[in-house]
Amino acid sequence: MVNQKESAQGASRKIAVLKLGTSTLTDGDGRIDRAFLADLAHQVNRVRASGWKVVIVSSGAVAAGLDEMSLPLVRPKDIPTVQAASSIGQRALSAAYDQVFSPYGIITSLVLLTRRDTADRNAYLHARDTFGRLLDFDVVPIVNENDTVSVEQIKFGDNDTLAALVACLVGADRVVILSDIDGLYTANPQKDLDARLIPHVERITPEIMAGASGAGSNVGSGGMITKLTAAQVLGAAGIPLVICHGRAQDAVIRALDPAPIGTLFSAAHKPHEITPRKLWIALGDSIRGRVVIDQGARFAIVEKGKSLLPVGIVSVEGDFSCEDVINVVDEDGFVVGRGLARLDSAQLRCQVCGEASFAEVAIHRDDLVLFE
C-alpha cells in the first residue's frame, strides 16, 4: 500500500536520475537482460536506504517488443514497425521492472513522455508536479519516450536528452548515464589504444564535441554526442552528470559517490539564474534552427548578461517562426546557448542583411539559456 505521507526528508531529499541505454539493458543477443535488471533493483534499494530518491529513464522498449514478436533484434527502418514494437515492448519492459523491484517492496510507475508533453509550458509544469508527487509517494518512476505515437521522437529523439529534461523537472542532485563505455575519453578507445579516460570535465569545449562518436547498439538511438549535449544543459542548471559503464560492479552506488567512477561533468559555476522557464526553453521543445554570432555578441550575452541583438548575428540557419526555440552558436561552432526567437527566420535574415528593421532584439535575455 502506498504511503501517502509527505517524504520525511522534505526539501533536503537527494534525487538521482538514472538513464539506461538499450546497449546496457540488453544481453549479447539483444534481449532484455533480466539478471542485470535484478542487480539494478538491488543497487537502487541500497541507495534509497542511504537517502536517495530515484527516477529511472529507460530505453529498451523497442528491443523488448522485437523479442516478443520474434523479429530480428535490429532497429527497424520503417516507423510503423518501430511503433508497434514499442507498444508491445513498453508492456513487457514495465512488467520486467515491476518484477525485479517488488521483492524490495518498491512500487514502480510508468511515465511516457513526448515533446508535445513538454513543449507546452502548462503541460511541462503539470509533468513536474506529477513527478514530485510520485517521489513523495516513494515510488520509482520508470520513464521513456512514447515512441508509439511520436514519430518525431523516434526519428530524432534520444533518452539522454529525456534524462536531462526529467532531471530538471524533478530538481535532481545528480544524473547518471549507465552506458556501454566507461566514460568520456581523449579519443575513441575502440580505435586509439592511447585513449585515456577523462575523470572530470568542467567545460565542454568544441574539441570535446568534435570527438564525440555515434550510437553503440543495433537498436539504440543515442551516442556520445547526445550525452555531451545533455551535459551542457545540466551544467547550466547546476546538476552534475556522471557517465559510466552500466555493467561495472555496483555502478549505481559508485556513480553516486562524491568521487564517482566514470566521467563527472560539473559546472564550475552557474553563469546566471536558471529559472524553471529557462529550463523549459532549454529542454522542453525541439530545436528549429540556429544563429551564428560574432565575438562581440558572444561577450555581450555571456559576460554581460545582455540580450542577443541582430547586429551581432553573422548568419541564420534553418526555417523557424517567432517564439520557436533556436540554438545560438559562435563562429567556432560551439553552442553558446538556446532561446526563443523574437523574429522568424525570414525577418531575421532581412534584418541581419540590413534589408529591413523589425525589432531591436533577436532573443531577449529572459528567454535565453547559456551553456557556459
Coordinates of C-alpha atoms in Angstrom, one line a residue:
M1 CA 0.0 0.0 0.0
V2 CA 1.4 3.4 -0.9
N3 CA 2.5 5.6 1.9
Q4 CA 0.8 8.9 1.2
K5 CA 2.6 10.9 3.9
E6 CA 5.0 13.6 2.6
S7 CA 8.6 12.5 2.4
A8 CA 10.3 12.8 5.8
Q9 CA 13.4 14.2 4.1
G10 CA 11.3 17.1 2.6
A11 CA 13.3 19.7 0.7
S12 CA 16.6 18.1 1.7
R13 CA 16.0 14.9 -0.1
K14 CA 18.5 13.8 -2.7
I15 CA 17.2 12.9 -6.1
A16 CA 19.1 10.8 -8.7
V17 CA 18.1 10.2 -12.3
L18 CA 19.4 7.0 -13.7
K19 CA 19.4 6.6 -17.5
L20 CA 19.8 3.2 -19.0
G21 CA 20.5 2.8 -22.7
T22 CA 19.5 -0.2 -24.8
S23 CA 23.0 -1.4 -25.1
T24 CA 23.3 -1.6 -21.3
L25 CA 19.9 -3.2 -20.8
T26 CA 20.3 -6.0 -23.4
D27 CA 22.5 -9.1 -23.4
G28 CA 24.7 -10.3 -26.2
D29 CA 21.8 -11.5 -28.2
G30 CA 20.0 -8.2 -28.0
R31 CA 17.3 -9.3 -25.4
I32 CA 16.4 -7.6 -22.2
D33 CA 18.9 -8.9 -19.6
R34 CA 16.8 -9.9 -16.6
A35 CA 19.8 -10.7 -14.4
F36 CA 21.1 -7.1 -15.0
L37 CA 17.7 -5.7 -14.1
A38 CA 17.7 -7.7 -10.8
D39 CA 21.1 -6.4 -9.9
L40 CA 20.0 -2.8 -10.7
A41 CA 17.0 -3.2 -8.4
H42 CA 19.3 -4.4 -5.6
Q43 CA 21.6 -1.3 -6.1
V44 CA 18.6 1.1 -6.2
N45 CA 17.3 -0.4 -3.0
R46 CA 20.7 0.2 -1.3
V47 CA 21.0 3.9 -2.5
R48 CA 17.4 4.5 -1.4
A49 CA 18.3 3.3 2.0
S50 CA 21.1 5.9 2.1
G51 CA 18.6 8.7 1.4
W52 CA 18.4 8.9 -2.4
K53 CA 15.1 9.2 -4.3
V54 CA 15.5 7.5 -7.7
V55 CA 13.9 8.1 -11.1
I56 CA 14.9 5.7 -14.0
V57 CA 14.8 6.8 -17.6
S58 CA 14.9 3.5 -19.5
S59 CA 15.4 2.6 -23.1
G60 CA 14.8 -0.9 -24.3
A61 CA 11.1 -0.9 -25.3
V62 CA 11.7 -1.4 -29.0
A63 CA 14.2 -4.2 -28.2
A64 CA 11.7 -5.9 -25.9
G65 CA 9.0 -5.6 -28.4
L66 CA 11.0 -7.1 -31.2
D67 CA 11.9 -10.0 -29.0
E68 CA 8.2 -10.5 -28.0
M69 CA 7.3 -10.7 -31.7
S70 CA 10.2 -12.9 -32.6
L71 CA 11.5 -10.3 -35.1
P72 CA 15.2 -9.7 -35.8
L73 CA 16.7 -7.7 -32.9
V74 CA 17.9 -4.8 -35.1
R75 CA 16.1 -1.5 -35.0
P76 CA 13.6 -1.5 -37.9
K77 CA 13.8 1.1 -40.6
D78 CA 10.0 1.8 -41.0
I79 CA 8.2 3.9 -38.5
P80 CA 5.0 1.7 -38.1
T81 CA 7.1 -1.4 -37.1
V82 CA 9.1 0.7 -34.6
Q83 CA 5.8 2.0 -33.1
A84 CA 4.3 -1.5 -33.0
A85 CA 7.4 -2.9 -31.3
S86 CA 7.5 0.0 -28.8
S87 CA 3.8 -0.5 -27.9
I88 CA 4.4 -4.2 -27.2
G89 CA 7.7 -3.6 -25.6
Q90 CA 6.5 -1.0 -23.1
R91 CA 4.3 -3.6 -21.6
A92 CA 7.0 -6.2 -21.4
L93 CA 9.6 -3.7 -20.1
S94 CA 7.3 -2.3 -17.4
A95 CA 6.4 -5.8 -16.2
A96 CA 10.1 -6.7 -16.0
Y97 CA 10.9 -3.6 -13.8
D98 CA 7.9 -4.4 -11.6
Q99 CA 9.1 -8.0 -11.2
V100 CA 12.6 -7.1 -10.0
F101 CA 11.6 -4.2 -7.7
S102 CA 8.6 -5.8 -6.0
P103 CA 10.7 -8.1 -3.7
Y104 CA 12.1 -4.9 -2.1
G105 CA 8.6 -3.5 -1.5
I106 CA 9.3 -0.8 -4.1
I107 CA 6.4 0.4 -6.3
T108 CA 7.3 1.5 -9.8
S109 CA 5.2 3.6 -12.2
L110 CA 5.3 4.1 -15.9
V111 CA 5.6 7.6 -17.3
L112 CA 5.6 8.0 -21.1
L113 CA 6.6 11.5 -22.5
T114 CA 6.8 13.1 -25.8
R115 CA 7.9 16.6 -26.8
R116 CA 4.3 17.5 -27.1
D117 CA 4.0 16.9 -23.3
T118 CA 6.8 19.4 -22.6
A119 CA 6.8 21.9 -25.4
D120 CA 3.6 23.4 -23.9
R121 CA 4.6 25.2 -20.7
N122 CA 1.5 24.3 -18.8
A123 CA 1.9 20.6 -19.7
Y124 CA 5.6 20.9 -18.6
L125 CA 4.5 22.2 -15.2
H126 CA 1.9 19.5 -14.8
A127 CA 4.5 16.9 -15.6
R128 CA 6.8 18.4 -12.9
D129 CA 4.0 18.3 -10.3
T130 CA 3.3 14.6 -11.2
F131 CA 6.9 13.6 -10.7
G132 CA 7.0 15.5 -7.4
R133 CA 4.0 13.6 -6.1
L134 CA 5.4 10.2 -7.3
L135 CA 8.5 10.9 -5.3
D136 CA 6.5 12.0 -2.3
F137 CA 4.8 8.6 -2.5
D138 CA 8.3 6.9 -2.5
V139 CA 7.6 5.5 -6.0
V140 CA 10.4 4.8 -8.5
P141 CA 9.1 6.2 -11.8
I142 CA 10.2 4.4 -15.0
V143 CA 10.3 7.0 -17.8
N144 CA 10.5 6.5 -21.5
E145 CA 9.7 8.3 -24.7
N146 CA 6.2 7.5 -26.0
D147 CA 7.5 6.1 -29.3
T148 CA 4.2 4.5 -30.1
V149 CA 2.6 7.9 -31.0
S150 CA 5.5 10.3 -31.5
V151 CA 7.1 10.0 -35.0
E152 CA 9.5 12.9 -34.4
Q153 CA 10.8 11.4 -31.2
I154 CA 11.5 8.1 -32.9
K155 CA 13.3 9.8 -35.7
F156 CA 15.3 12.4 -33.8
G157 CA 14.8 11.7 -30.0
D158 CA 17.1 10.1 -27.6
N159 CA 16.9 9.2 -23.9
D160 CA 20.0 11.2 -22.9
T161 CA 18.1 14.4 -23.7
L162 CA 15.0 12.9 -22.0
A163 CA 17.0 12.2 -18.8
A164 CA 18.3 15.8 -18.7
L165 CA 14.7 17.0 -19.1
V166 CA 13.4 14.8 -16.3
A167 CA 16.4 15.8 -14.1
C168 CA 15.4 19.4 -14.5
L169 CA 11.7 18.6 -13.9
V170 CA 12.5 16.9 -10.6
G171 CA 15.3 19.1 -9.5
A172 CA 17.8 16.3 -9.4
D173 CA 21.0 16.3 -7.5
R174 CA 22.8 14.0 -9.9
V175 CA 22.2 12.3 -13.3
V176 CA 23.9 9.0 -14.0
I177 CA 24.0 7.7 -17.6
L178 CA 24.7 4.0 -17.4
S179 CA 26.4 3.4 -20.7
D180 CA 28.3 0.7 -22.6
I181 CA 31.5 2.8 -22.2
D182 CA 33.5 3.7 -19.1
G183 CA 33.1 7.5 -19.7
L184 CA 34.5 10.2 -21.9
Y185 CA 37.9 9.5 -23.4
T186 CA 40.5 11.7 -25.0
A187 CA 39.9 9.7 -28.2
N188 CA 37.7 6.8 -29.3
P189 CA 39.1 3.9 -27.2
Q190 CA 37.9 1.3 -29.8
K191 CA 40.2 2.9 -32.4
D192 CA 43.0 4.5 -30.4
L193 CA 44.9 2.4 -27.9
D194 CA 46.4 5.6 -26.3
A195 CA 43.0 7.0 -25.5
R196 CA 42.6 8.0 -21.8
L197 CA 39.6 8.2 -19.6
I198 CA 38.8 11.8 -18.6
P199 CA 37.6 11.7 -14.9
H200 CA 36.3 15.3 -14.6
V201 CA 35.0 17.8 -17.1
E202 CA 34.1 21.4 -16.1
R203 CA 33.5 22.8 -19.6
I204 CA 32.5 21.1 -22.8
T205 CA 34.8 22.6 -25.5
P206 CA 34.3 22.5 -29.3
E207 CA 37.2 20.0 -29.4
I208 CA 35.3 17.6 -27.0
M209 CA 32.1 17.9 -29.0
A210 CA 34.1 17.2 -32.3
G211 CA 35.5 14.0 -30.8
A212 CA 32.1 12.5 -29.9
S213 CA 31.1 9.3 -31.6
G214 CA 27.7 7.7 -32.7
A215 CA 25.3 5.2 -31.2
G216 CA 26.7 2.0 -29.7
S217 CA 23.9 -0.7 -30.3
N218 CA 21.8 -2.1 -33.1
V219 CA 18.6 -1.0 -31.5
G220 CA 19.6 2.2 -29.7
S221 CA 19.3 5.8 -30.9
G222 CA 21.8 7.7 -28.8
G223 CA 25.6 8.3 -28.8
M224 CA 28.3 10.3 -27.0
I225 CA 27.2 13.5 -28.8
T226 CA 23.7 13.3 -27.2
K227 CA 25.3 12.7 -23.8
L228 CA 27.5 15.8 -24.1
T229 CA 24.5 17.9 -25.2
A230 CA 22.7 16.7 -22.1
A231 CA 25.7 17.6 -20.0
Q232 CA 25.7 21.1 -21.4
V233 CA 22.1 21.7 -20.4
L234 CA 22.6 20.1 -17.0
G235 CA 25.7 22.1 -16.4
A236 CA 23.7 25.3 -17.0
A237 CA 21.1 24.0 -14.4
G238 CA 23.9 23.2 -11.9
I239 CA 23.1 19.4 -12.0
P240 CA 26.2 17.1 -12.1
L241 CA 26.2 14.3 -14.7
V242 CA 28.1 11.1 -14.5
I243 CA 28.8 8.8 -17.5
C244 CA 30.0 5.4 -16.5
H245 CA 29.9 1.8 -17.6
G246 CA 26.5 0.4 -16.5
R247 CA 27.8 -3.1 -16.0
A248 CA 30.7 -2.2 -13.8
Q249 CA 30.3 -3.7 -10.3
D250 CA 28.0 -1.6 -8.1
A251 CA 27.9 1.0 -10.9
V252 CA 24.9 2.9 -9.5
I253 CA 26.3 3.0 -6.0
R254 CA 29.7 4.1 -7.1
A255 CA 28.3 6.7 -9.5
L256 CA 26.6 8.5 -6.6
D257 CA 29.7 8.7 -4.5
P258 CA 31.3 12.2 -4.1
A259 CA 34.2 11.0 -6.2
P260 CA 32.3 8.8 -8.8
I261 CA 33.5 6.3 -11.3
G262 CA 33.5 7.2 -15.0
T263 CA 33.4 10.9 -16.0
L264 CA 31.9 13.6 -13.8
F265 CA 30.6 16.7 -15.6
S266 CA 30.1 19.6 -13.4
A267 CA 29.8 23.4 -14.0
A268 CA 32.5 25.4 -12.3
H269 CA 29.8 28.0 -11.6
K270 CA 26.2 28.8 -12.6
P271 CA 26.6 31.6 -15.2
H272 CA 23.2 33.1 -14.5
E273 CA 20.0 32.3 -12.8
I274 CA 18.3 29.2 -14.4
T275 CA 14.6 29.7 -13.8
P276 CA 12.0 26.9 -14.5
R277 CA 11.0 28.8 -17.6
K278 CA 14.6 28.8 -18.9
L279 CA 14.9 25.1 -18.2
W280 CA 11.7 24.6 -20.2
I281 CA 13.3 26.6 -23.1
A282 CA 16.5 24.5 -22.9
L283 CA 14.8 21.1 -22.9
G284 CA 11.1 21.4 -23.5
D285 CA 10.9 21.8 -27.2
S286 CA 12.8 20.7 -30.3
I287 CA 15.4 23.0 -32.0
R288 CA 14.0 24.7 -35.1
G289 CA 17.1 26.5 -36.3
R290 CA 20.2 28.4 -35.2
V291 CA 22.0 31.7 -35.4
V292 CA 25.8 32.2 -35.7
I293 CA 27.1 35.1 -33.6
D294 CA 30.3 37.1 -33.7
Q295 CA 32.7 37.5 -30.8
G296 CA 31.3 40.8 -29.7
A297 CA 27.8 39.3 -29.3
R298 CA 29.2 36.3 -27.5
F299 CA 30.9 38.6 -25.0
A300 CA 27.7 40.6 -24.5
I301 CA 25.5 37.7 -23.8
V302 CA 27.9 35.5 -21.8
E303 CA 29.9 38.1 -19.8
K304 CA 27.4 41.0 -19.6
G305 CA 24.1 39.1 -19.4
K306 CA 22.7 41.1 -22.4
S307 CA 20.0 40.2 -24.9
L308 CA 21.1 39.0 -28.3
L309 CA 20.8 41.8 -30.9
P310 CA 20.6 41.2 -34.6
V311 CA 23.7 43.3 -35.2
G312 CA 25.8 40.6 -33.6
I313 CA 24.4 37.8 -35.8
V314 CA 26.6 36.6 -38.6
S315 CA 24.2 34.1 -40.3
V316 CA 20.8 32.5 -39.8
E317 CA 20.3 28.8 -40.4
G318 CA 17.0 26.8 -40.8
D319 CA 13.4 27.9 -41.1
F320 CA 11.8 28.9 -37.8
S321 CA 8.9 31.0 -36.5
C322 CA 8.7 33.7 -33.9
E323 CA 8.8 32.0 -30.4
D324 CA 10.5 28.9 -31.8
V325 CA 13.5 27.5 -29.9
I326 CA 16.8 28.1 -31.7
N327 CA 20.5 27.5 -30.9
V328 CA 23.0 30.3 -30.5
V329 CA 26.4 29.2 -32.0
D330 CA 29.7 31.0 -32.0
E331 CA 31.9 31.2 -35.1
D332 CA 33.9 28.1 -33.9
G333 CA 30.7 26.0 -34.0
F334 CA 30.2 25.9 -30.2
V335 CA 26.7 26.1 -28.9
V336 CA 26.8 29.0 -26.5
G337 CA 23.1 29.0 -25.6
R338 CA 19.5 28.4 -26.6
G339 CA 16.5 30.7 -26.6
L340 CA 13.1 31.8 -28.0
A341 CA 13.4 33.8 -31.3
R342 CA 11.7 37.2 -31.3
L343 CA 11.6 37.1 -35.1
D344 CA 11.0 34.4 -37.7
S345 CA 14.0 33.2 -39.8
A346 CA 13.0 35.3 -42.8
Q347 CA 12.6 38.5 -40.8
L348 CA 15.8 37.9 -39.0
R349 CA 17.7 37.2 -42.3
C350 CA 16.4 40.5 -43.7
Q351 CA 17.4 42.4 -40.5
V352 CA 20.9 40.8 -40.4
C353 CA 21.4 41.8 -44.1
G354 CA 20.2 45.3 -43.4
E355 CA 17.3 45.0 -45.8
A356 CA 14.7 45.7 -43.1
S357 CA 14.3 46.6 -39.4
F358 CA 11.7 44.6 -37.4
A359 CA 13.0 44.6 -33.8
E360 CA 16.0 45.6 -31.7
V361 CA 16.2 42.2 -30.0
A362 CA 16.7 38.8 -31.7
I363 CA 16.5 36.8 -28.4
H364 CA 15.7 38.5 -25.1
R365 CA 17.9 37.7 -22.2
D366 CA 14.9 36.4 -20.2
D367 CA 14.3 33.9 -23.0
L368 CA 18.0 32.9 -23.3
V369 CA 19.8 29.9 -21.6
L370 CA 23.6 30.0 -21.6
F371 CA 25.6 26.8 -21.6
E372 CA 28.8 28.3 -20.2

